[in-house]
Amino acid sequence: MSVLVFIELEDGKIKKSSREAIAYGAAIGEVTALALGSASNDELASAGENGATRVLHVADERLNAGLIQPFAEVISSVFASSGASILVTAKSSLADAVVGRVAVKSGASLASNVSALPDTSNGFVVKQSIYTGKATANMSLTSDKKILAIKKNAIELKTGGATASVEATSVSLDDAWFGAKIISSEKAEGDVLLPEADIVVSGGRGLKGPENWGMIEDLAKTLGAATGCSKPVSDMDWRPHHEHVGQTGVKVSPTLYIAVGISGAIQHLAGVNSSKYIVVINKDADAPFFKAADYGIVGDAFEVLPKLNEALKKALA
Amino acid sequence: MNILVCITHVPDTTSRIAFSDNNTKFDKTGVQFIIGPYDDYALARAVELKEASGGKVTVLNVGEVETEPTIRKALAIGADEAIRVNAFPSDSYFVAKQIAEVAKQGNYDLILMGRESIDFNGGMVHGMVAEMLGMQSFSPVMSLEIEGDTAKISREIEGGKEKLEVKLPFVAGCQEPIAEWKIPNMRGIMSARTKPLNVVEPSDNSTMTAVAQYELPAPKGAVKMIDANNVEELVSLLKNEAKVI
């Protein structure tokens, strides 16, 4: 079976979640990957490590920004011409906005937040994470063409494959697709992207103010983690909104989530309940977050964090 | 400004999720239903835009008669009229199709909805609707300002945000902080009773997916508490038991 995997680039590098999508595709068929915008041949060829056989590269610079309509048009066009019956992508802010359009253009069934390989014993059934991680639906995709958006950190990242062949591909771009003009963009530089991270360190109101975030950042640095925060913290502008973890913020699914000074309101838990392990540090022994945790420490963040950071540094040295 | 706001009727975030009929149906017992939190942001922004520069806000839900209290709440918040497409929202394609059909009758300048529903979390409907209508679409939209036939929006990208200038009409999937949620006041609640709520029948019954069965995750084990003076033990557990560092 031929599978097309759309891979997202971040400053010319293949995102980790896109590598997971390639590994997913490789488990069900022969993977052709599709990359849009500028990237080096070596970087694209490295998609082979995760299981892609070849990479189609539409290198037009106008595709460097993740604009929804041009991406939907180009992906649909390549999906149609590639002969693949399945399109796989990582679930992301961009993919969410793009895949619905591609599904309509392609007449494809679409499942998002897919957390396991398909069961093809009776049709084509995938597991879709629903109710913000509180349940799973076994979703049957009834159309011949199928699109799967894979939940981040849900698929084991396979490495060690061969190098993929990279083929420059041209798709003629219509100016009418570029109706949206980007005026400005702000981006955190060099940090680990929160939705992609293996480890997340999050702080809440217990940190008492934005000036104390150094402790969270130090711990994150030691662990190679991304930093997050609770809703009140982003509402008070202590931290930017893209760090807000929860029901109406970013939903994360890291292997380790460390929550410091967050009581664990149900809206926050909804954003973290797909984490493999949860550590809660809070001075209130009755904080509801402890019930959802694997490991807990009752203590003052200002005392526990520096000690924990030192102990981790020693252990990881 | 003629704005269509699409809302979902979903279980409150705090609901215990359970299934019945051999895990093939959502169990509504004891569940409180609300306007989807993201849709609620879209609605609040639509009402603000109308209050600032006039126009009309129409709220649309695809659902059976049980969703009418949720629709009335949207009218109490400030929508002027409502449309309910009388059908169970079987899948995202089906819902998008119904929204697109309603939108074709209405000449809307803006079609707003939440970035995703909080039941199926698909986040697909805004893009589908836009594609069906041949419009542009944006999501997740965090701010929205209108000037004439142009909008300035900001959308979240992973690790940051981007400001865009776009021409009306378009479809937007919204999220905070586009507006503050509005709580209906008594006057709003009273007037909502008499605002028009038109019921229309679905135009097309085709779907692209079907849920075969639901599953609940295995219950979480008990938390292991560690003494605050012994952080080394936590490090050791993370390293040797959880094997995550």
Coordinates of C-alpha atoms in Angstrom, one line a residue:
Chain A
M1 CA 0.0 0.0 0.0
S2 CA 1.3 3.4 -0.9
V3 CA 1.1 6.1 1.8
L4 CA 1.8 9.8 1.5
V5 CA 3.1 11.6 4.6
F6 CA 3.0 15.4 4.8
I7 CA 6.0 16.5 6.8
E8 CA 6.2 19.9 8.5
L9 CA 9.4 21.9 8.5
E10 CA 10.5 24.2 11.3
D11 CA 13.3 26.4 10.1
G12 CA 14.1 23.9 7.4
K13 CA 14.2 21.0 9.8
I14 CA 11.7 18.1 9.9
K15 CA 9.6 18.3 13.1
K16 CA 9.8 15.4 15.5
S17 CA 6.1 14.9 15.2
S18 CA 6.4 14.6 11.4
R19 CA 9.1 11.9 11.9
E20 CA 6.5 10.1 14.1
A21 CA 4.0 10.4 11.3
I22 CA 6.5 8.9 8.8
A23 CA 7.1 6.0 11.3
Y24 CA 3.3 5.5 11.4
G25 CA 3.0 5.5 7.7
A26 CA 5.9 3.1 7.3
A27 CA 4.1 0.6 9.6
I28 CA 1.2 0.4 7.2
G29 CA 2.8 0.8 3.7
E30 CA 5.5 2.3 1.5
V31 CA 6.0 5.9 2.5
T32 CA 6.4 8.9 0.1
A33 CA 6.9 12.0 2.2
L34 CA 5.9 15.5 1.0
A35 CA 7.8 18.6 2.2
L36 CA 6.8 22.2 1.3
G37 CA 9.2 25.2 1.4
S38 CA 12.9 25.6 1.8
A39 CA 15.0 22.7 3.2
S40 CA 18.4 21.1 2.4
N41 CA 18.5 17.8 0.6
D42 CA 20.4 16.2 3.4
E43 CA 17.7 17.1 5.9
L44 CA 14.9 15.8 3.7
A45 CA 16.9 12.6 2.9
S46 CA 17.0 11.9 6.7
A47 CA 13.3 11.2 6.5
G48 CA 14.6 7.8 5.4
E49 CA 15.8 7.1 8.9
N50 CA 12.2 7.0 10.1
G51 CA 11.0 4.9 7.2
A52 CA 10.3 7.1 4.1
T53 CA 11.4 5.7 0.8
R54 CA 11.4 8.9 -1.1
V55 CA 10.6 12.6 -0.4
L56 CA 8.8 14.9 -2.8
H57 CA 10.0 18.4 -2.3
V58 CA 8.1 21.5 -3.5
A59 CA 10.8 24.0 -2.7
D60 CA 8.9 27.2 -3.6
E61 CA 9.8 29.9 -1.0
R62 CA 6.2 31.1 -0.9
L63 CA 5.5 27.9 1.0
N64 CA 8.0 28.7 3.8
A65 CA 5.2 30.3 5.8
G66 CA 2.5 27.7 6.8
L67 CA -0.4 29.4 4.9
I68 CA -3.5 27.3 5.0
Q69 CA -5.0 27.6 1.6
P70 CA -1.8 27.1 -0.5
F71 CA -0.8 24.1 1.7
A72 CA -4.3 22.6 1.3
E73 CA -4.1 23.0 -2.5
V74 CA -0.6 21.7 -2.9
I75 CA -1.1 18.7 -0.6
S76 CA -4.4 17.8 -2.3
S77 CA -2.8 18.0 -5.7
V78 CA 0.1 15.8 -4.7
F79 CA -2.2 13.4 -2.9
A80 CA -4.3 13.0 -6.1
S81 CA -1.3 12.5 -8.4
S82 CA 0.8 10.3 -6.0
G83 CA -1.6 7.3 -6.3
A84 CA -1.6 7.0 -2.5
S85 CA -4.8 6.0 -0.8
I86 CA -3.8 7.2 2.6
L87 CA -2.4 10.6 3.7
V88 CA -0.8 10.7 7.1
T89 CA 0.2 13.9 9.0
A90 CA 1.1 14.9 12.5
K91 CA -1.7 16.6 14.4
S92 CA -0.7 20.2 14.8
S93 CA -2.1 23.8 14.7
L94 CA -1.2 23.9 11.0
A95 CA -2.4 20.4 10.1
D96 CA -5.8 21.0 12.0
A97 CA -6.4 24.0 9.8
V98 CA -5.3 22.3 6.6
V99 CA -6.5 18.7 6.6
G100 CA -10.3 19.5 6.7
R101 CA -9.8 21.3 3.4
V102 CA -7.8 18.5 1.9
A103 CA -10.4 15.9 3.0
V104 CA -13.2 17.8 1.2
K105 CA -11.0 18.3 -1.9
S106 CA -10.0 14.6 -2.0
G107 CA -13.3 13.1 -0.9
A108 CA -11.4 11.4 1.9
S109 CA -12.5 10.1 5.4
L110 CA -10.6 12.0 8.1
A111 CA -9.6 11.0 11.6
S112 CA -7.7 13.3 13.9
N113 CA -5.8 12.7 17.2
V114 CA -5.1 9.1 16.0
S115 CA -3.2 7.3 18.8
A116 CA -2.6 3.7 17.4
L117 CA -2.1 1.8 14.1
P118 CA -5.2 1.0 12.1
D119 CA -7.1 -2.3 12.6
T120 CA -7.9 -3.6 9.1
S121 CA -9.4 -6.9 10.1
N122 CA -12.9 -5.5 9.5
G123 CA -12.7 -2.3 7.3
F124 CA -10.3 0.4 8.4
V125 CA -10.6 1.4 12.1
V126 CA -8.3 3.8 14.0
K127 CA -8.2 4.9 17.6
Q128 CA -9.1 8.5 18.0
S129 CA -8.5 10.2 21.3
I130 CA -11.7 12.1 22.3
Y131 CA -13.2 14.1 25.2
T132 CA -9.8 15.7 25.5
G133 CA -8.0 12.5 26.3
K134 CA -10.7 11.1 28.6
A135 CA -11.8 8.4 26.1
T136 CA -11.0 6.8 22.8
A137 CA -13.3 6.2 19.8
N138 CA -12.7 3.3 17.5
M139 CA -13.4 5.2 14.3
S140 CA -14.2 3.4 11.1
L141 CA -13.1 5.3 8.0
T142 CA -15.6 4.4 5.2
S143 CA -14.2 6.3 2.2
D144 CA -11.6 4.7 -0.2
K145 CA -9.3 7.6 0.5
K146 CA -8.2 8.2 4.1
I147 CA -6.5 11.0 6.0
L148 CA -5.0 10.4 9.4
A149 CA -3.7 13.2 11.7
I150 CA -1.5 11.5 14.3
K151 CA -1.5 12.5 18.0
K152 CA 2.0 13.8 19.1
N153 CA 4.2 11.5 21.2
A154 CA 1.7 8.6 20.6
I155 CA 3.8 6.6 18.1
E156 CA 7.2 5.2 18.8
L157 CA 9.8 7.0 16.8
K158 CA 11.7 4.4 14.7
T159 CA 15.1 5.3 13.5
G160 CA 17.9 3.6 11.6
G161 CA 16.4 3.3 8.2
A162 CA 18.2 4.1 5.0
T163 CA 18.5 7.5 3.3
A164 CA 15.4 8.5 1.3
S165 CA 15.7 9.7 -2.3
V166 CA 14.7 13.4 -2.7
E167 CA 12.8 14.5 -5.8
A168 CA 12.2 18.1 -6.6
T169 CA 8.5 18.4 -7.5
S170 CA 6.8 21.4 -9.0
V171 CA 3.2 22.3 -8.4
S172 CA 2.0 25.5 -10.1
L173 CA 0.9 27.9 -7.5
D174 CA -2.0 30.2 -8.1
D175 CA -1.7 33.8 -6.7
A176 CA -5.3 33.6 -5.7
W177 CA -4.3 31.1 -2.9
F178 CA -2.2 33.7 -1.3
G179 CA -4.9 36.1 -0.3
A180 CA -3.7 36.3 3.3
K181 CA -0.8 38.6 4.0
I182 CA 1.5 38.0 6.9
I183 CA 2.2 41.3 8.7
S184 CA 4.4 40.1 11.5
S185 CA 5.3 37.0 13.4
E186 CA 6.7 36.3 16.9
K187 CA 8.4 33.1 17.7
A188 CA 10.3 31.8 20.7
E189 CA 13.8 31.1 19.4
G190 CA 15.7 28.0 20.1
D191 CA 13.4 26.6 22.7
V192 CA 11.9 23.1 22.7
L193 CA 8.4 23.4 21.2
L194 CA 5.8 22.7 23.9
P195 CA 3.4 20.5 21.9
E196 CA 6.4 18.4 20.6
A197 CA 8.3 18.1 23.9
D198 CA 9.1 14.8 25.6
I199 CA 9.3 16.5 28.9
V200 CA 7.3 19.5 30.0
V201 CA 7.9 21.6 33.2
S202 CA 4.9 23.8 34.0
G203 CA 4.4 26.5 36.6
G204 CA 1.2 27.8 38.2
R205 CA 0.2 30.6 40.6
G206 CA 2.3 29.0 43.3
L207 CA 5.3 30.5 41.7
K208 CA 4.0 33.9 42.9
G209 CA 5.1 36.0 39.9
P210 CA 6.8 36.0 36.5
E211 CA 10.1 37.0 38.1
N212 CA 10.4 33.6 39.6
W213 CA 10.2 31.7 36.3
G214 CA 14.0 31.3 36.3
M215 CA 13.5 28.2 38.5
I216 CA 11.1 26.6 36.0
E217 CA 13.5 27.5 33.1
D218 CA 16.5 26.1 34.9
L219 CA 14.8 22.8 35.6
A220 CA 13.6 22.7 32.0
K221 CA 17.1 23.3 30.8
T222 CA 18.5 20.5 32.9
L223 CA 15.9 18.1 31.4
G224 CA 15.9 19.4 27.9
A225 CA 12.2 20.2 28.5
A226 CA 9.7 22.7 27.2
T227 CA 8.1 25.1 29.7
G228 CA 4.4 25.5 30.2
C229 CA 2.0 27.2 32.5
S230 CA -1.6 27.1 33.9
K231 CA -4.4 29.3 32.6
P232 CA -4.3 31.9 35.4
V233 CA -0.6 32.4 34.7
S234 CA -1.2 33.2 31.0
D235 CA -4.4 35.2 31.8
M236 CA -2.2 37.4 34.1
D237 CA 0.4 37.7 31.3
W238 CA 3.1 36.2 33.4
R239 CA 3.7 33.9 30.5
P240 CA 2.7 34.0 26.8
H241 CA -0.5 32.3 25.7
H242 CA 1.2 29.7 23.6
E243 CA 2.6 28.2 26.9
H244 CA -0.9 27.8 28.4
V245 CA -1.5 24.1 28.9
G246 CA -5.1 23.0 29.4
Q247 CA -8.6 22.6 28.0
T248 CA -8.5 25.9 26.1
G249 CA -4.8 26.0 25.6
V250 CA -2.2 23.5 24.4
K251 CA -2.9 19.9 25.0
V252 CA 0.4 18.0 25.6
S253 CA 1.2 14.3 25.7
P254 CA 4.8 14.1 26.9
T255 CA 6.5 11.2 28.6
L256 CA 7.0 13.3 31.7
Y257 CA 5.0 16.3 32.9
I258 CA 6.2 18.2 35.9
A259 CA 3.6 20.5 37.5
V260 CA 4.9 23.1 40.0
G261 CA 2.5 25.2 42.1
I262 CA -0.5 24.2 40.0
S263 CA -3.5 23.0 42.0
G264 CA -4.9 20.8 39.2
A265 CA -8.2 22.3 38.1
I266 CA -10.1 20.0 35.8
Q267 CA -9.5 22.4 32.9
H268 CA -5.8 22.0 33.4
L269 CA -5.9 18.2 33.8
A270 CA -7.8 18.1 30.4
G271 CA -4.6 19.4 28.8
V272 CA -2.2 16.9 30.4
N273 CA -4.1 13.7 30.9
S274 CA -2.3 12.0 28.0
S275 CA 1.1 12.4 29.7
K276 CA 2.8 9.1 30.4
Y277 CA 4.1 10.2 33.9
I278 CA 3.0 13.2 36.0
V279 CA 5.0 14.7 38.8
V280 CA 3.2 17.2 41.1
I281 CA 5.0 19.6 43.4
N282 CA 2.7 21.6 45.6
K283 CA 2.7 22.9 49.1
D284 CA -1.0 22.1 49.6
A285 CA -1.3 18.4 50.4
D286 CA -5.0 18.6 49.3
A287 CA -4.3 19.9 45.8
P288 CA -6.5 17.9 43.5
F289 CA -3.6 17.4 41.1
F290 CA -2.0 14.8 43.4
K291 CA -4.9 12.4 42.5
A292 CA -3.9 12.5 38.8
A293 CA -0.2 12.2 39.6
D294 CA 2.3 9.3 39.5
Y295 CA 4.7 11.0 41.9
G296 CA 4.1 13.8 44.3
I297 CA 6.0 16.1 46.6
V298 CA 4.3 18.2 49.2
G299 CA 6.6 21.2 49.6
D300 CA 7.4 24.8 48.8
A301 CA 8.4 25.2 45.2
F302 CA 11.0 27.8 46.2
E303 CA 12.8 25.1 48.4
V304 CA 12.1 22.0 46.3
L305 CA 13.0 23.2 42.8
P306 CA 16.6 24.2 43.4
K307 CA 17.3 21.0 45.2
L308 CA 15.6 18.9 42.5
N309 CA 17.5 20.7 39.8
E310 CA 20.8 20.0 41.6
A311 CA 19.9 16.3 42.1
L312 CA 18.9 16.0 38.4
K313 CA 22.1 17.6 37.2
K314 CA 24.1 15.1 39.2
A315 CA 22.0 12.1 38.0
L316 CA 22.2 13.2 34.3
A317 CA 25.9 14.2 34.4
Chain B
M1 CA -21.6 43.0 9.4
N2 CA -23.5 39.7 9.1
I3 CA -21.9 37.0 11.2
L4 CA -22.7 33.3 11.5
V5 CA -21.5 31.6 14.7
C6 CA -21.5 27.8 14.7
I7 CA -21.8 26.3 18.2
T8 CA -21.5 22.8 19.5
H9 CA -23.6 21.3 22.4
V10 CA -21.1 19.4 24.4
P11 CA -20.6 17.9 27.9
D12 CA -19.2 20.4 30.5
T13 CA -15.5 20.0 31.0
T14 CA -16.0 18.6 34.5
S15 CA -18.3 15.8 33.3
R16 CA -17.5 12.2 34.0
I17 CA -17.3 10.5 30.6
A18 CA -19.1 7.1 30.4
F19 CA -20.7 5.0 27.6
S20 CA -23.7 2.7 27.4
D21 CA -25.1 0.1 25.0
N22 CA -21.9 -2.0 25.0
N23 CA -19.8 1.1 24.7
T24 CA -21.5 2.3 21.5
K25 CA -23.4 5.3 22.9
F26 CA -22.4 8.3 25.0
D27 CA -24.1 8.1 28.4
K28 CA -25.8 11.4 29.1
T29 CA -26.9 10.5 32.7
G30 CA -26.1 13.4 35.0
V31 CA -24.2 15.2 32.3
Q32 CA -24.6 19.0 32.0
F33 CA -24.3 20.3 28.4
I34 CA -22.8 23.6 27.5
I35 CA -21.8 25.8 24.5
G36 CA -18.4 24.5 23.4
P37 CA -15.8 26.7 25.3
Y38 CA -14.0 27.6 22.0
D39 CA -17.4 28.4 20.3
D40 CA -18.3 30.5 23.3
Y41 CA -15.2 32.7 22.6
A42 CA -16.2 33.0 18.9
L43 CA -19.8 34.0 20.0
A44 CA -18.5 36.6 22.5
R45 CA -16.3 38.2 19.8
A46 CA -19.1 38.2 17.3
V47 CA -21.4 40.0 19.8
E48 CA -18.7 42.5 20.5
L49 CA -18.2 43.2 16.8
K50 CA -21.9 43.7 16.4
E51 CA -22.2 46.0 19.4
A52 CA -19.3 48.1 18.0
S53 CA -20.4 48.5 14.4
G54 CA -23.9 47.1 14.0
G55 CA -25.1 44.1 12.0
K56 CA -26.5 40.7 12.9
V57 CA -25.3 37.6 14.7
T58 CA -26.9 34.3 13.7
V59 CA -26.1 31.3 15.8
L60 CA -26.2 27.8 14.2
N61 CA -26.2 24.4 15.8
V62 CA -26.5 21.0 14.1
G63 CA -28.3 18.9 16.7
E64 CA -31.5 17.3 17.9
V65 CA -34.2 19.1 19.9
E66 CA -32.3 18.6 23.1
T67 CA -29.7 21.3 22.1
E68 CA -32.3 24.1 22.2
P69 CA -31.5 25.2 25.8
T70 CA -27.9 25.6 24.7
I71 CA -29.0 27.6 21.6
R72 CA -31.2 29.8 23.8
K73 CA -28.2 30.5 26.0
A74 CA -26.3 31.8 22.9
L75 CA -29.3 34.0 22.2
A76 CA -29.2 35.3 25.7
I77 CA -25.5 36.1 25.3
G78 CA -26.4 38.4 22.4
A79 CA -27.0 36.5 19.2
D80 CA -30.1 37.9 17.3
E81 CA -31.5 34.7 15.8
A82 CA -30.7 31.0 15.7
I83 CA -30.9 28.1 13.2
R84 CA -31.0 24.5 14.3
V85 CA -30.3 21.9 11.7
N86 CA -32.5 19.1 13.0
A87 CA -30.1 16.1 13.0
F88 CA -27.7 14.2 15.2
P89 CA -24.2 15.5 14.3
S90 CA -22.9 12.1 13.0
D91 CA -19.4 13.2 11.9
S92 CA -17.4 16.2 11.0
Y93 CA -18.1 15.9 7.3
F94 CA -21.8 15.7 7.9
V95 CA -21.8 18.8 10.2
A96 CA -19.6 20.8 7.8
K97 CA -22.0 20.0 5.0
Q98 CA -25.0 21.3 7.0
I99 CA -23.2 24.5 8.0
A100 CA -22.1 25.1 4.4
E101 CA -25.7 24.7 3.1
V102 CA -27.0 27.1 5.7
A103 CA -24.2 29.6 5.0
K104 CA -25.0 29.5 1.2
Q105 CA -28.5 30.9 2.1
G106 CA -27.2 33.8 4.2
N107 CA -24.6 36.0 2.6
Y108 CA -22.4 36.1 5.7
D109 CA -19.3 38.3 6.0
L110 CA -17.8 36.1 8.6
I111 CA -18.3 32.5 9.8
L112 CA -16.9 31.9 13.2
M113 CA -16.7 28.8 15.3
G114 CA -14.4 27.3 17.9
R115 CA -11.0 25.8 16.9
E116 CA -12.4 22.4 17.9
S117 CA -15.2 20.8 19.7
I118 CA -14.4 19.5 23.2
D119 CA -16.1 16.1 22.6
F120 CA -14.3 14.8 19.4
N121 CA -11.5 17.4 19.4
G122 CA -11.2 17.0 15.7
G123 CA -10.7 20.6 14.7
M124 CA -11.6 19.8 11.2
V125 CA -15.0 21.5 10.6
H126 CA -13.8 25.1 9.9
G127 CA -11.5 24.0 7.1
M128 CA -14.2 21.7 5.6
V129 CA -16.8 24.4 5.6
A130 CA -14.5 26.9 4.0
E131 CA -13.5 24.4 1.3
M132 CA -17.1 23.7 0.6
L133 CA -17.8 27.4 0.2
G134 CA -14.6 28.3 -1.6
M135 CA -13.6 30.7 1.2
Q136 CA -10.4 31.2 3.0
S137 CA -10.1 29.7 6.5
F138 CA -7.9 30.4 9.5
S139 CA -7.4 28.6 12.8
P140 CA -6.6 29.0 15.7
V141 CA -7.5 32.7 15.6
M142 CA -6.6 34.6 18.8
S143 CA -7.7 38.1 17.8
L144 CA -9.9 39.5 15.2
E145 CA -10.4 43.2 14.2
I146 CA -12.5 44.4 11.3
E147 CA -12.0 47.5 9.2
G148 CA -14.2 47.8 6.2
D149 CA -13.8 44.6 4.1
T150 CA -10.5 43.7 5.7
A151 CA -9.7 41.9 8.9
K152 CA -6.6 41.8 10.9
I153 CA -6.3 38.5 12.7
S154 CA -3.6 36.8 14.8
R155 CA -3.3 33.1 14.7
E156 CA -1.3 30.8 17.0
I157 CA 1.5 28.9 15.5
E158 CA 3.5 26.4 17.5
G159 CA 5.8 28.3 19.7
G160 CA 4.4 31.8 18.8
K161 CA 1.9 33.8 16.8
E162 CA 1.5 35.5 13.5
K163 CA -0.5 38.6 12.5
L164 CA -2.3 38.4 9.1
E165 CA -4.3 40.7 7.0
V166 CA -7.2 39.1 5.1
K167 CA -10.2 40.0 3.1
L168 CA -13.7 39.2 4.1
P169 CA -15.5 36.8 3.9
F170 CA -13.7 33.9 5.6
V171 CA -14.1 31.1 8.1
A172 CA -12.3 31.3 11.4
G173 CA -11.7 28.7 14.1
C174 CA -11.4 30.7 17.3
Q175 CA -9.7 30.4 20.7
E176 CA -8.9 32.6 23.6
P177 CA -7.9 35.4 24.1
I178 CA -10.1 36.6 21.1
A179 CA -12.7 37.7 23.7
E180 CA -13.8 37.1 27.2
W181 CA -16.7 34.7 27.7
K182 CA -20.0 36.6 28.2
I183 CA -22.4 35.6 31.0
P184 CA -26.0 36.2 30.0
N185 CA -27.8 38.8 32.1
M186 CA -31.5 38.7 33.1
R187 CA -32.5 41.0 30.2
G188 CA -30.7 38.8 27.8
I189 CA -32.3 35.7 29.2
M190 CA -35.8 37.2 28.9
S191 CA -35.3 38.5 25.4
A192 CA -33.8 35.1 24.3
R193 CA -37.2 33.5 24.8
T194 CA -38.8 35.4 22.0
K195 CA -35.9 35.6 19.5
P196 CA -36.4 33.5 16.4
L197 CA -35.1 29.9 16.5
N198 CA -35.7 28.4 13.1
V199 CA -35.5 24.6 12.6
V200 CA -34.4 23.3 9.2
E201 CA -34.0 19.7 8.1
P202 CA -30.6 18.4 7.0
S203 CA -29.8 18.6 3.3
D204 CA -27.7 15.5 2.8
N205 CA -27.1 12.5 5.0
S206 CA -23.8 11.3 3.8
T207 CA -21.0 10.7 6.3
M208 CA -17.3 9.7 5.9
T209 CA -16.7 8.0 9.3
A210 CA -18.6 6.0 11.9
V211 CA -17.7 5.2 15.5
A212 CA -17.6 1.4 16.0
Q213 CA -17.0 1.6 19.7
Y214 CA -15.8 3.8 22.5
E215 CA -13.2 2.9 25.1
L216 CA -12.2 4.4 28.5
P217 CA -8.5 4.4 29.5
A218 CA -7.3 2.1 32.3
P219 CA -7.6 3.7 35.7
K220 CA -4.5 5.5 37.0
G221 CA -2.6 3.8 39.8
A222 CA -2.2 5.5 43.2
V223 CA 0.3 8.5 43.5
K224 CA 3.6 7.8 45.2
M225 CA 4.4 10.5 47.7
I226 CA 8.0 11.5 48.2
D227 CA 9.4 13.5 51.1
A228 CA 10.3 17.1 50.2
N229 CA 13.7 16.6 51.8
N230 CA 14.5 13.6 49.7
V231 CA 14.3 14.8 46.1
E232 CA 17.0 12.2 45.3
E233 CA 14.3 9.5 45.6
L234 CA 12.2 11.2 43.0
V235 CA 15.2 11.4 40.6
S236 CA 15.9 7.7 41.2
L237 CA 12.2 6.8 40.6
L238 CA 12.1 8.8 37.4
K239 CA 15.3 7.2 36.2
N240 CA 14.9 3.6 37.3
E241 CA 11.2 3.0 37.7
A242 CA 9.5 5.3 35.1
K243 CA 12.6 5.4 32.9
V244 CA 11.8 8.8 31.6
I245 CA 15.0 10.6 32.2

